[in-house]
Amino acid sequence: MTPIRLLLVDDDPLVRTGLALMMGGAEDIEIVGEAADGTEVEELVGRTRPDVVLMDIRMPSVDGLAATRLLRARADAPQVVVLTTFHADEQVLRALRAGAAGFVLKDTAPAEIVDAVRRVAAGEPVLSPAVTRQLMRHAAGTAADSRRSRARERLAELGDREREVAVLVGRGLANAQIAAELFMSVATVKTHVSRILAKLGLNNRVQIALLAYDAGLLDEDGR
C-alpha cells in the first residue's frame, strides 16, 4: 500500500514534534515535511507533493486560512485539515469555506487525529454532523439574509435530485445512508455528489453542507 504523504504545518516546534511522533507510529502515513509558517507551505507542497496537509490556523506571518486558500487554488491541491484550539472558532469556519476538508482540535486523542488524516486522504470530510451543525450555527450573523439569497441562487443550478442529495450531505449522511434514503445506488450518489461539486465550483462535501445551510435547506421548514 502506498503511504499517505503528510505535511505538518505549525509554528510551535513542540506541537510539530508531538504530531511527528504520533504519525510516525502509523505504517500507512509518511511525513514528507514540516513548516513553521504559512509562508513556507506553497514551496514545500510543490517540492514534497503531500496528499494531506495538517495545518495550524494561527501563525505569525501567513496564517493557516490564507495558506489553505492558496493551496486549494492549485491544480494539484492536497487535502487540508486545519488544527485549532477552539471548536467554534470563526477562523476555522472561514478555513472550511476556503476549501479545507475539516478540522481537528489540538487536544483530540492521537488515534483520532491519525484516523482524520486517513479519512481525508480517502476523500471523506473530518467533521461529525454535530460539529458541522455547531460551526454552521456559529456562522449565522447579520449577513445571514444576503448569504441565504446568494446560496439559493447558486443551488438553483442543481436538478431536483442533486438538490436532495445536497441536503442529505448537509445533514451529515454518508453515501450509503443517502442511497438508502433516496432509494438509489451508492455509485449514483457518488455521481450526484461529483456533479454538485463541479456545477457549483466547490472543493468538498463540507462546502456542500455549508451552502445547503446558508440556503436554509437544513431548517426543519426549509424549502
Short mmCIF file of C-alpha atoms in Angstrom, two decimals:
data_model
loop_
_atom_site.label_atom_id
_atom_site.label_comp_id
_atom_site.label_asym_id
_atom_site.label_seq_id
_atom_site.Cartn_x
_atom_site.Cartn_y
_atom_site.Cartn_z
CA MET A 1 0.00 0.00 0.00
CA THR A 2 1.29 3.45 -0.95
CA PRO A 3 1.65 5.52 2.24
CA ILE A 4 -0.26 8.76 2.72
CA ARG A 5 2.16 11.65 2.25
CA LEU A 6 1.66 14.17 5.07
CA LEU A 7 2.97 17.72 5.57
CA LEU A 8 2.88 19.22 9.09
CA VAL A 9 2.43 22.99 9.47
CA ASP A 10 2.54 24.57 12.94
CA ASP A 11 4.55 27.44 14.41
CA ASP A 12 5.05 25.58 17.70
CA PRO A 13 8.02 23.17 17.44
CA LEU A 14 6.70 21.13 20.38
CA VAL A 15 3.39 20.60 18.60
CA ARG A 16 5.18 19.58 15.39
CA THR A 17 7.34 17.14 17.36
CA GLY A 18 4.28 15.66 19.03
CA LEU A 19 2.47 15.29 15.71
CA ALA A 20 5.52 13.73 14.09
CA LEU A 21 5.82 11.16 16.90
CA MET A 22 2.11 10.45 16.70
CA MET A 23 2.08 10.00 12.93
CA GLY A 24 5.38 8.16 12.90
CA GLY A 25 3.73 5.17 14.53
CA ALA A 26 1.33 4.70 11.61
CA GLU A 27 2.74 2.45 8.91
CA ASP A 28 0.47 3.91 6.23
CA ILE A 29 1.50 7.56 6.82
CA GLU A 30 4.77 9.17 5.73
CA ILE A 31 5.75 12.64 6.94
CA VAL A 32 7.30 14.37 3.93
CA GLY A 33 7.98 17.76 5.51
CA GLU A 34 7.38 20.31 8.26
CA ALA A 35 6.77 24.06 8.14
CA ALA A 36 6.64 26.68 10.89
CA ASP A 37 4.63 29.31 8.98
CA GLY A 38 2.25 29.66 6.05
CA THR A 39 4.96 31.44 4.06
CA GLU A 40 6.77 28.12 3.68
CA VAL A 41 3.81 26.00 2.66
CA GLU A 42 3.48 26.54 -1.10
CA GLU A 43 7.16 25.86 -1.79
CA LEU A 44 7.11 22.76 0.41
CA VAL A 45 3.97 21.42 -1.22
CA GLY A 46 5.48 21.89 -4.65
CA ARG A 47 8.62 20.06 -3.57
CA THR A 48 7.20 17.26 -1.43
CA ARG A 49 3.79 16.61 -3.11
CA PRO A 50 1.82 15.71 0.05
CA ASP A 51 -1.61 14.09 -0.09
CA VAL A 52 -2.69 15.83 3.12
CA VAL A 53 -1.57 18.98 4.94
CA LEU A 54 -2.22 19.20 8.68
CA MET A 55 -2.40 22.99 9.06
CA ASP A 56 -2.35 25.19 12.15
CA ILE A 57 -4.70 28.19 11.92
CA ARG A 58 -2.83 30.80 13.93
CA MET A 59 0.70 31.51 12.72
CA PRO A 60 2.74 34.72 12.87
CA SER A 61 3.22 35.75 9.22
CA VAL A 62 0.83 33.90 6.90
CA ASP A 63 -1.92 32.14 8.83
CA GLY A 64 -3.49 28.80 8.02
CA LEU A 65 -6.54 30.41 6.43
CA ALA A 66 -4.51 32.28 3.80
CA ALA A 67 -2.25 29.28 3.22
CA THR A 68 -5.28 26.99 2.77
CA ARG A 69 -6.81 29.31 0.20
CA LEU A 70 -3.55 29.39 -1.76
CA LEU A 71 -3.15 25.62 -1.66
CA ARG A 72 -6.71 24.85 -2.71
CA ALA A 73 -6.27 27.10 -5.77
CA ARG A 74 -3.53 24.79 -7.08
CA ALA A 75 -4.32 22.27 -9.81
CA ASP A 76 -2.59 19.58 -7.73
CA ALA A 77 -4.10 20.75 -4.44
CA PRO A 78 -3.57 18.47 -1.44
CA GLN A 79 -6.36 17.98 1.08
CA VAL A 80 -6.10 20.28 4.10
CA VAL A 81 -7.11 19.56 7.69
CA VAL A 82 -6.87 22.59 9.95
CA LEU A 83 -5.73 22.42 13.57
CA THR A 84 -7.33 24.61 16.19
CA THR A 85 -7.74 25.03 19.93
CA PHE A 86 -11.39 26.16 19.76
CA HIS A 87 -14.11 24.13 18.06
CA ALA A 88 -16.29 27.21 17.38
CA ASP A 89 -13.54 29.47 16.07
CA GLU A 90 -14.72 31.80 13.27
CA GLN A 91 -11.37 31.33 11.54
CA VAL A 92 -11.99 27.59 11.34
CA LEU A 93 -15.31 28.18 9.61
CA ARG A 94 -13.61 30.50 7.14
CA ALA A 95 -10.96 27.85 6.50
CA LEU A 96 -13.69 25.34 5.64
CA ARG A 97 -15.14 27.83 3.19
CA ALA A 98 -11.66 28.28 1.72
CA GLY A 99 -11.55 24.57 0.93
CA ALA A 100 -10.24 22.73 3.97
CA ALA A 101 -11.60 19.19 4.28
CA GLY A 102 -12.24 19.59 8.00
CA PHE A 103 -10.52 20.26 11.28
CA VAL A 104 -9.24 18.57 14.40
CA LEU A 105 -8.79 20.01 17.86
CA LYS A 106 -5.27 20.03 19.23
CA ASP A 107 -6.38 18.07 22.28
CA THR A 108 -8.02 15.35 20.18
CA ALA A 109 -6.95 11.80 21.03
CA PRO A 110 -3.90 10.76 18.94
CA ALA A 111 -5.71 7.81 17.34
CA GLU A 112 -8.49 10.14 16.19
CA ILE A 113 -6.03 12.57 14.58
CA VAL A 114 -4.36 9.70 12.73
CA ASP A 115 -7.80 8.50 11.63
CA ALA A 116 -8.68 12.02 10.46
CA VAL A 117 -5.65 12.06 8.16
CA ARG A 118 -6.65 8.67 6.73
CA ARG A 119 -10.24 9.75 6.18
CA VAL A 120 -9.31 12.98 4.44
CA ALA A 121 -6.83 11.15 2.21
CA ALA A 122 -9.71 8.85 1.25
CA GLY A 123 -11.90 11.81 0.34
CA GLU A 124 -14.04 12.00 3.48
CA PRO A 125 -14.56 15.21 5.47
CA VAL A 126 -13.39 15.19 9.10
CA LEU A 127 -16.50 16.70 10.65
CA SER A 128 -19.17 14.85 12.57
CA PRO A 129 -22.73 16.02 11.85
CA ALA A 130 -22.99 17.51 15.36
CA VAL A 131 -19.80 19.56 14.97
CA THR A 132 -20.81 20.63 11.46
CA ARG A 133 -24.12 21.98 12.77
CA GLN A 134 -22.36 23.84 15.57
CA LEU A 135 -19.95 25.51 13.15
CA MET A 136 -22.81 26.39 10.84
CA ARG A 137 -24.78 27.99 13.69
CA HIS A 138 -21.67 29.97 14.57
CA ALA A 139 -21.64 31.35 11.02
CA ALA A 140 -25.09 32.92 11.38
CA GLY A 141 -24.95 36.66 11.86
CA THR A 142 -26.04 40.00 10.44
CA ALA A 143 -25.27 38.87 6.85
CA ALA A 144 -27.49 35.78 7.12
CA ASP A 145 -30.24 37.05 4.78
CA SER A 146 -27.89 38.05 1.97
CA ARG A 147 -25.99 34.80 2.41
CA ARG A 148 -29.23 32.84 2.11
CA SER A 149 -30.22 34.67 -1.07
CA ARG A 150 -26.82 34.08 -2.72
CA ALA A 151 -26.79 30.42 -1.66
CA ARG A 152 -30.26 29.80 -3.07
CA GLU A 153 -29.26 31.39 -6.36
CA ARG A 154 -26.31 29.01 -6.61
CA LEU A 155 -28.34 25.94 -5.67
CA ALA A 156 -30.88 26.82 -8.36
CA GLU A 157 -28.30 25.45 -10.80
CA LEU A 158 -28.92 21.95 -9.44
CA GLY A 159 -31.53 19.47 -10.58
CA ASP A 160 -34.14 18.24 -8.12
CA ARG A 161 -32.30 15.00 -7.36
CA GLU A 162 -28.96 16.81 -6.92
CA ARG A 163 -30.65 19.23 -4.54
CA GLU A 164 -31.99 16.32 -2.47
CA VAL A 165 -28.51 14.82 -2.30
CA ALA A 166 -27.03 18.20 -1.30
CA VAL A 167 -29.47 18.48 1.62
CA LEU A 168 -28.62 15.00 2.89
CA VAL A 169 -24.89 15.72 2.57
CA GLY A 170 -25.57 18.83 4.63
CA ARG A 171 -27.23 16.72 7.29
CA GLY A 172 -24.07 14.66 7.63
CA LEU A 173 -25.21 11.45 5.91
CA ALA A 174 -22.64 9.17 4.29
CA ASN A 175 -23.10 7.98 0.71
CA ALA A 176 -24.57 4.64 1.77
CA GLN A 177 -27.10 6.39 4.03
CA ILE A 178 -28.09 8.80 1.25
CA ALA A 179 -28.51 5.86 -1.12
CA ALA A 180 -30.87 4.16 1.32
CA GLU A 181 -32.81 7.37 1.97
CA LEU A 182 -33.33 8.15 -1.73
CA PHE A 183 -33.59 4.55 -2.99
CA MET A 184 -30.60 4.73 -5.33
CA SER A 185 -27.23 3.01 -5.59
CA VAL A 186 -24.12 4.28 -3.82
CA ALA A 187 -22.47 4.74 -7.23
CA THR A 188 -25.35 7.02 -8.29
CA VAL A 189 -24.97 9.06 -5.10
CA LYS A 190 -21.25 9.47 -5.79
CA THR A 191 -22.09 10.65 -9.32
CA HIS A 192 -24.56 13.21 -7.99
CA VAL A 193 -22.03 14.48 -5.43
CA SER A 194 -19.38 14.85 -8.15
CA ARG A 195 -21.82 16.79 -10.34
CA ILE A 196 -22.80 19.07 -7.46
CA LEU A 197 -19.14 19.87 -6.78
CA ALA A 198 -18.47 20.56 -10.47
CA LYS A 199 -21.61 22.66 -11.08
CA LEU A 200 -21.10 24.83 -8.01
CA GLY A 201 -17.30 25.04 -8.13
CA LEU A 202 -16.91 23.53 -4.67
CA ASN A 203 -13.97 21.57 -3.27
CA ASN A 204 -15.57 19.01 -0.99
CA ARG A 205 -18.66 17.78 0.88
CA VAL A 206 -18.13 20.22 3.74
CA GLN A 207 -18.66 23.12 1.36
CA ILE A 208 -21.84 21.48 0.04
CA ALA A 209 -23.06 21.28 3.64
CA LEU A 210 -22.22 24.93 4.32
CA LEU A 211 -24.02 26.06 1.16
CA ALA A 212 -27.11 23.98 2.00
CA TYR A 213 -27.11 25.55 5.46
CA ASP A 214 -26.71 29.09 4.11
CA ALA A 215 -29.69 28.46 1.78
CA GLY A 216 -31.83 27.44 4.76
CA LEU A 217 -32.33 23.90 3.42
CA LEU A 218 -31.33 22.28 6.70
CA ASP A 219 -34.01 24.06 8.67
CA GLU A 220 -36.99 21.99 9.74
CA ASP A 221 -39.20 24.00 7.41
CA GLY A 222 -36.52 24.64 4.74
CA ARG A 223 -37.88 24.64 1.16
#
